[in-house]
CSV table of C-alpha atoms in Angstrom, one decimal:
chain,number,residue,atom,x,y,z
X,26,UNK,CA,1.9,20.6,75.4
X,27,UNK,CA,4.8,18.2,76.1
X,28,UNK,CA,8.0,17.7,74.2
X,29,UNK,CA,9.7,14.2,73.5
X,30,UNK,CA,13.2,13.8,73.0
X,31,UNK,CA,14.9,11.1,71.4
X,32,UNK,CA,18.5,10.7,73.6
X,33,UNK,CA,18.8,7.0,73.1
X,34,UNK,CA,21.1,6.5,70.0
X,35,UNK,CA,25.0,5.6,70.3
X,36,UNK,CA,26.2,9.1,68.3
X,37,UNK,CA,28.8,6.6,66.7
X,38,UNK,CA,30.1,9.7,64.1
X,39,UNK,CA,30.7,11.4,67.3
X,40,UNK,CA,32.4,8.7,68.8
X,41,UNK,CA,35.2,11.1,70.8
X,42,UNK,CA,32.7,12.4,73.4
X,43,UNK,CA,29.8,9.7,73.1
X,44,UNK,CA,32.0,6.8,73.9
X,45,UNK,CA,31.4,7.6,77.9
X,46,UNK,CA,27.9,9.3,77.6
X,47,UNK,CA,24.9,9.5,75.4
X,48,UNK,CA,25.5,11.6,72.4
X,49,UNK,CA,22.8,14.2,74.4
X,50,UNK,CA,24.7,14.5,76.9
X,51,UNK,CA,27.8,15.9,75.4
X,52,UNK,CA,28.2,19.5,76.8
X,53,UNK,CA,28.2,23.2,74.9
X,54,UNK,CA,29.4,26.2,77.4
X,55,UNK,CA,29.7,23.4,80.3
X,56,UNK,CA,25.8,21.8,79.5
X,57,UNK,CA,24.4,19.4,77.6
X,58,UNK,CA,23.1,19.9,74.3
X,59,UNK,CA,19.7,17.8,75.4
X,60,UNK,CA,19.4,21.1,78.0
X,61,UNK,CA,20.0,23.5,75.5
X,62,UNK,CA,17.2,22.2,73.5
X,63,UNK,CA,15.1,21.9,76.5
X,64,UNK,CA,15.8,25.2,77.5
X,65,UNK,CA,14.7,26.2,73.6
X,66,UNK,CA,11.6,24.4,74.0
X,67,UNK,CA,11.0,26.1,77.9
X,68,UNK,CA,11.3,29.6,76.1
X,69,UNK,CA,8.6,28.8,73.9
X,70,UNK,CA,6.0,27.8,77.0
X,71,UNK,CA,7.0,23.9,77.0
X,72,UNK,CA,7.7,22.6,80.7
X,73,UNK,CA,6.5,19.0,80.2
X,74,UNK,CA,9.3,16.9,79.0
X,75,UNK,CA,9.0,12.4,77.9
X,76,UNK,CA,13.4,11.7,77.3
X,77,UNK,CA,13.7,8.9,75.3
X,78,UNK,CA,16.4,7.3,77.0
X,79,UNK,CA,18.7,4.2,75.5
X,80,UNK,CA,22.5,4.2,75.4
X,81,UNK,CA,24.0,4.7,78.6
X,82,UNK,CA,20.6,6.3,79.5
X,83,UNK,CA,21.7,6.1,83.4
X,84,UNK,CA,24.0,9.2,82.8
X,85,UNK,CA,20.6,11.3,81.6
X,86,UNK,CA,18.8,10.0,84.7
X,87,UNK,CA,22.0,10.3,87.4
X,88,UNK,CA,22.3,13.9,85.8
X,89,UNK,CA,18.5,15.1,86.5
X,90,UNK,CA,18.6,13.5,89.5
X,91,UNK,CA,21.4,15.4,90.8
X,92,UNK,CA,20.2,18.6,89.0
X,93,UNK,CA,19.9,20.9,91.7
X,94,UNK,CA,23.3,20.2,93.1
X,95,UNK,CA,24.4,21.4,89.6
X,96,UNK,CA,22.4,24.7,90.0
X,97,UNK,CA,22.5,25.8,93.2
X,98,UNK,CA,24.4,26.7,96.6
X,99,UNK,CA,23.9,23.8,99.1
X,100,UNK,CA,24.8,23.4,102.7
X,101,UNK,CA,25.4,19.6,103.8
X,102,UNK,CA,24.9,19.0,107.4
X,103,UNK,CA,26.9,15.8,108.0
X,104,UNK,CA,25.9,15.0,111.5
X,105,UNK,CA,22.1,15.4,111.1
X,106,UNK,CA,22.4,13.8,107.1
X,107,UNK,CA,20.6,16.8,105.7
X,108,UNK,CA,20.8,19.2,102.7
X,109,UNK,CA,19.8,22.5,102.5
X,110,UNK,CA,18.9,24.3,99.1
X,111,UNK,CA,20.0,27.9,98.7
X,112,UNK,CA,19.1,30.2,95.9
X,113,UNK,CA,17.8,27.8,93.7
X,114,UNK,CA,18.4,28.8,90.2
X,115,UNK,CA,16.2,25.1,88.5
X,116,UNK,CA,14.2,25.7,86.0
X,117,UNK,CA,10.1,24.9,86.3
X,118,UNK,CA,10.5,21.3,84.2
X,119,UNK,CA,9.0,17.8,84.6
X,120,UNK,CA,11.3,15.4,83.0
X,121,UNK,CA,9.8,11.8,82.7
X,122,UNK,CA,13.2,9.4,81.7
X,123,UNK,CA,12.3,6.3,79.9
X,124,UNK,CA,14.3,3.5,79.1
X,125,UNK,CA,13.3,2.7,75.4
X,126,UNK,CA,15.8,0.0,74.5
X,127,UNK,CA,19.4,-0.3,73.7
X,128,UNK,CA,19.0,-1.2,69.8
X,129,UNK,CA,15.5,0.3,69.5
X,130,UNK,CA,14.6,2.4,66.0
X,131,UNK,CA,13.7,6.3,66.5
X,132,UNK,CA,10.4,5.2,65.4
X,133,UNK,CA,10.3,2.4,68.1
X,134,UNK,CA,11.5,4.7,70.7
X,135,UNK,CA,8.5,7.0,70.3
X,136,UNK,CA,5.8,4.9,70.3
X,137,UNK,CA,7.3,3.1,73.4
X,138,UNK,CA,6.5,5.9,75.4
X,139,UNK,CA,2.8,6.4,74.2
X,140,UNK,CA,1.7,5.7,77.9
X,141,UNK,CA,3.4,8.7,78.9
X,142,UNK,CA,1.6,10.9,76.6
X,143,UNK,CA,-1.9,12.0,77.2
X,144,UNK,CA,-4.9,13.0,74.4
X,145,UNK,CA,-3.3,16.4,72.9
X,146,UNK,CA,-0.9,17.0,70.0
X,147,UNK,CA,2.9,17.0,71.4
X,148,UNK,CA,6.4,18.1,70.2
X,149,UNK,CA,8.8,15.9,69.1
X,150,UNK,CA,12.3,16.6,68.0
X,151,UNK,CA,16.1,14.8,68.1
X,152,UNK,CA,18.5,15.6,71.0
X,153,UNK,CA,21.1,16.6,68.9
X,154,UNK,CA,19.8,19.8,66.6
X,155,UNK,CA,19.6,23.2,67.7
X,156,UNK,CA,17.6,26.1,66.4
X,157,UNK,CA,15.7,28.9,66.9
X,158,UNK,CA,12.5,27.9,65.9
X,159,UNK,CA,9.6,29.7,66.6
X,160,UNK,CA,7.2,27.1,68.2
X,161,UNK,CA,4.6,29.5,68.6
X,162,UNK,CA,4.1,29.6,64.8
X,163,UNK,CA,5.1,26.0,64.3
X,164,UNK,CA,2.1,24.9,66.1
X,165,UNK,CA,0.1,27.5,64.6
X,166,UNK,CA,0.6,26.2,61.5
X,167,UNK,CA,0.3,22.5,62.6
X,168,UNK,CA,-3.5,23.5,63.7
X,169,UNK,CA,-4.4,25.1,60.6
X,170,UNK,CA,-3.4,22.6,58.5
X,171,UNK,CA,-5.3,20.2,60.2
X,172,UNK,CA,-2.6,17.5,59.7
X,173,UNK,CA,-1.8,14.3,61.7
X,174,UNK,CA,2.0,15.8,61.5
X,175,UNK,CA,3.9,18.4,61.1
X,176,UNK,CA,8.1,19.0,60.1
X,177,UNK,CA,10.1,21.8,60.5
X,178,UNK,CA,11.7,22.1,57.2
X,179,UNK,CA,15.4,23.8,57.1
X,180,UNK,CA,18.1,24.5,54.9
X,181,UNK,CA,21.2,22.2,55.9
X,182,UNK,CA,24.3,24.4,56.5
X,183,UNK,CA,27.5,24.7,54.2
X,184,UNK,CA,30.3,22.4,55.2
X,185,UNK,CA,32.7,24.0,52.4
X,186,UNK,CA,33.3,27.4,51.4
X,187,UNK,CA,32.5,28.0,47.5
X,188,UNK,CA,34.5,30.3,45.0
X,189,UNK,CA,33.0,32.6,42.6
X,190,UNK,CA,34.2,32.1,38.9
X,191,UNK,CA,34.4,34.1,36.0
X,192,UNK,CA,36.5,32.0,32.7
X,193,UNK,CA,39.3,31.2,34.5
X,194,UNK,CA,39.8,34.2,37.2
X,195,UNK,CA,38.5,33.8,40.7
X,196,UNK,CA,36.6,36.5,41.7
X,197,UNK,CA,35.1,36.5,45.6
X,198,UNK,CA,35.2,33.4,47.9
X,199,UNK,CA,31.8,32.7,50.1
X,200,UNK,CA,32.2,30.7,53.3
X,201,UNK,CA,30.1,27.6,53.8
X,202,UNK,CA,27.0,28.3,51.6
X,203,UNK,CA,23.5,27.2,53.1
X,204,UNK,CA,22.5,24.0,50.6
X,205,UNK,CA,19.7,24.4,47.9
X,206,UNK,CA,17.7,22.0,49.1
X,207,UNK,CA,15.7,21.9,52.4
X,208,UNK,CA,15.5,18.4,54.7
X,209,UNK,CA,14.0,17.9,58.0
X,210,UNK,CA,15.4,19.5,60.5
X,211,UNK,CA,13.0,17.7,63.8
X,212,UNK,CA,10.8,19.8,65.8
X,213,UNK,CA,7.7,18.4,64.8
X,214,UNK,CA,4.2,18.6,65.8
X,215,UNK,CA,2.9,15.2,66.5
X,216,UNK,CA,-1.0,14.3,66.4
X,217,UNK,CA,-1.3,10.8,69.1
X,218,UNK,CA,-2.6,9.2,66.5
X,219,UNK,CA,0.8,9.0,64.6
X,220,UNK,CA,2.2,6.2,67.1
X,221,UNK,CA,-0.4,3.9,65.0
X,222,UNK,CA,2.0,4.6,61.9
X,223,UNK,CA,4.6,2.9,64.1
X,224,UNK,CA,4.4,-1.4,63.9
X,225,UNK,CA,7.2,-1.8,66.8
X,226,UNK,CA,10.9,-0.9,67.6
X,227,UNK,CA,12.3,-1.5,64.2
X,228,UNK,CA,10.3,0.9,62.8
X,229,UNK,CA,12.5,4.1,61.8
X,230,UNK,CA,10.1,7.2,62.0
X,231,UNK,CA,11.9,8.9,59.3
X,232,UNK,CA,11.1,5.9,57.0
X,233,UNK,CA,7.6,4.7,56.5
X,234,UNK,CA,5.6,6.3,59.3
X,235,UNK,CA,6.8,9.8,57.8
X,236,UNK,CA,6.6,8.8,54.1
X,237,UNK,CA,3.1,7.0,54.7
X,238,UNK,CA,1.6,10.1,56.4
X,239,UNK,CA,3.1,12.4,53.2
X,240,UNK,CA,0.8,10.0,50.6
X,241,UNK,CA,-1.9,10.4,52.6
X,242,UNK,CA,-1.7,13.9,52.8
X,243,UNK,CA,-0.9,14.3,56.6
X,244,UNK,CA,2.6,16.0,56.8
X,245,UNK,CA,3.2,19.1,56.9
X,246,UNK,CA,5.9,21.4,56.5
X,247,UNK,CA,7.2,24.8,58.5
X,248,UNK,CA,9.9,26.6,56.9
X,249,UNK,CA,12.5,27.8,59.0
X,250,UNK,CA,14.4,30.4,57.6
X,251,UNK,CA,16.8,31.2,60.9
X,252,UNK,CA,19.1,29.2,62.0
X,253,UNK,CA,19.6,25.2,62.2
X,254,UNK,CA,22.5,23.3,63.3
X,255,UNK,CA,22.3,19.7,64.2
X,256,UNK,CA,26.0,18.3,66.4
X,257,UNK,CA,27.0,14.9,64.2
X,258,UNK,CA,30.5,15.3,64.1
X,259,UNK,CA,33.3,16.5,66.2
X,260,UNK,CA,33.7,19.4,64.1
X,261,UNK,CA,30.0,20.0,64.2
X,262,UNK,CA,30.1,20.8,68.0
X,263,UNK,CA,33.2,22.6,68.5
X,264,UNK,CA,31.4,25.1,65.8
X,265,UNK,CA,28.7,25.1,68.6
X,266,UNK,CA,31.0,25.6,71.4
X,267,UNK,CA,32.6,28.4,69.2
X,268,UNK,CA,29.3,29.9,68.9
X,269,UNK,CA,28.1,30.0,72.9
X,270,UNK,CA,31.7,31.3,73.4
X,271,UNK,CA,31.5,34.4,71.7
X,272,UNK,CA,28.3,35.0,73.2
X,273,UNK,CA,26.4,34.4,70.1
X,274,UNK,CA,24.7,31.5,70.1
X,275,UNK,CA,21.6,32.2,67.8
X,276,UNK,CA,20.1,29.2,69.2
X,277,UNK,CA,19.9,31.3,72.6
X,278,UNK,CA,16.1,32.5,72.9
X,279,UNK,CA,16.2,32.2,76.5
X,280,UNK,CA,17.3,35.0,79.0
């Protein structure tokens, strides 16, 4: 299966790092959060990657493009203008970058690469979430259902800490509750046949193409019950960077 990523969108709430580069591209532990998530998908078996590329797409494109000088030892011989690779380290991926438009909706951005797509169902998520999602069982589910779509449904995490109350004595604080409700969280499962919910690049998926395919019965859900963190806001990815600091970065299924 392949897995599209949407990287085209300005990250305006995140406008500290995404002023210079697409919000994907801003880096946990010295990467990108579009690589973590590839590497998340890679774990699960998924090698085949369509980048939905937009604002300032040329840094995703300079950046695989120059990939294995990131990865590995090289020897430059300046005389004879050749490079040699040493102990290459890359990972077994094919990334196809596509330019989907500047203003273009999520919605619009996926259907703009349907010619990159072939007959099969395919991932689809955001390049900004992380999680530890097991895709195994997401597209197990997907299949069984029988659904033109699936959405992994997650619980969003606290941003506040709560106190416990008894009359008017405090009894235990908890830090930043998970929420009641549950919201999609990306990493869908994506029959070809949804791009014909799309009309054109205004269309936002998350708006009618989703809420059309819910009346008609052809959306479902997998819960996710681990863990879910999407990178909004400043604070959002120094959390992140926090995490893959301490060497426990739940989002890590890779080794």
């Amino acid at each position: 299966m392949k897995a599209v990523i949407l990287a085209g969108g300005k990250g305006t709430r995140i406008s500290e790092e995404s002023y210079l580069r697409p919000k994907p591209m801003i880096e946990i532990g010295g990467k990108p959060i579009l690589w973590h998530i590839m590497k998340i998908y890679s774990a699960g078996g998924v090698h085949d990657f369509v980048v939905c590329c937009g604002y300032r797409g040329y840094v995703i494109k300079s950046y695989f493009a120059n990939y294995f000088l990131q990865t590995c030892d090289v020897t430059f011989d300046i005389a004879r203008n050749k490079m040699e690779v040493h102990q290459t380290g890359a990972e077994p991926w094919k990334v196809t970058l596509v330019d989907t438009g500047l203003e273009t909706m999520t919605g619009g951005r996926l259907k703009r690469v349907r010619s990159y797509l072939d007959t099969e169902d395919f991932h689809f998520t955001y390049g900004d979430g992380l999680a530890d999602v097991d895709l195994k069982a997401l597209v197990d589910l997907h299949r069984r259902e029988k659904v033109l779509a699936t959405v992994t449904s997650v619980s969003p995490p606290g941003r506040f800490g709560a106190l416990v109350s008894r009359g008017d004595r405090v009894l235990s604080f908890r830090e930043k509750p998970e929420g009641s409700s549950r919201i999609n969280g990306g990493y869908f499962v994506l029959s070809p046949a949804v791009l014909d919910y799309i009309d054109g690049d205004h269309t936002v998926w998350e708006g009618e193409p989703l809420e059309r395919l819910a009346h008609e019965g052809q959306l479902a859900a997998y819960t996710h019950e681990g863990f879910w963190h999407p990178m909004d806001t400043l604070r959002d990815k120094n959390q992140l960077e926090a995490m893959w600091s301490s060497g426990r970065a739940p989002w890590k299924v890779w080794t």
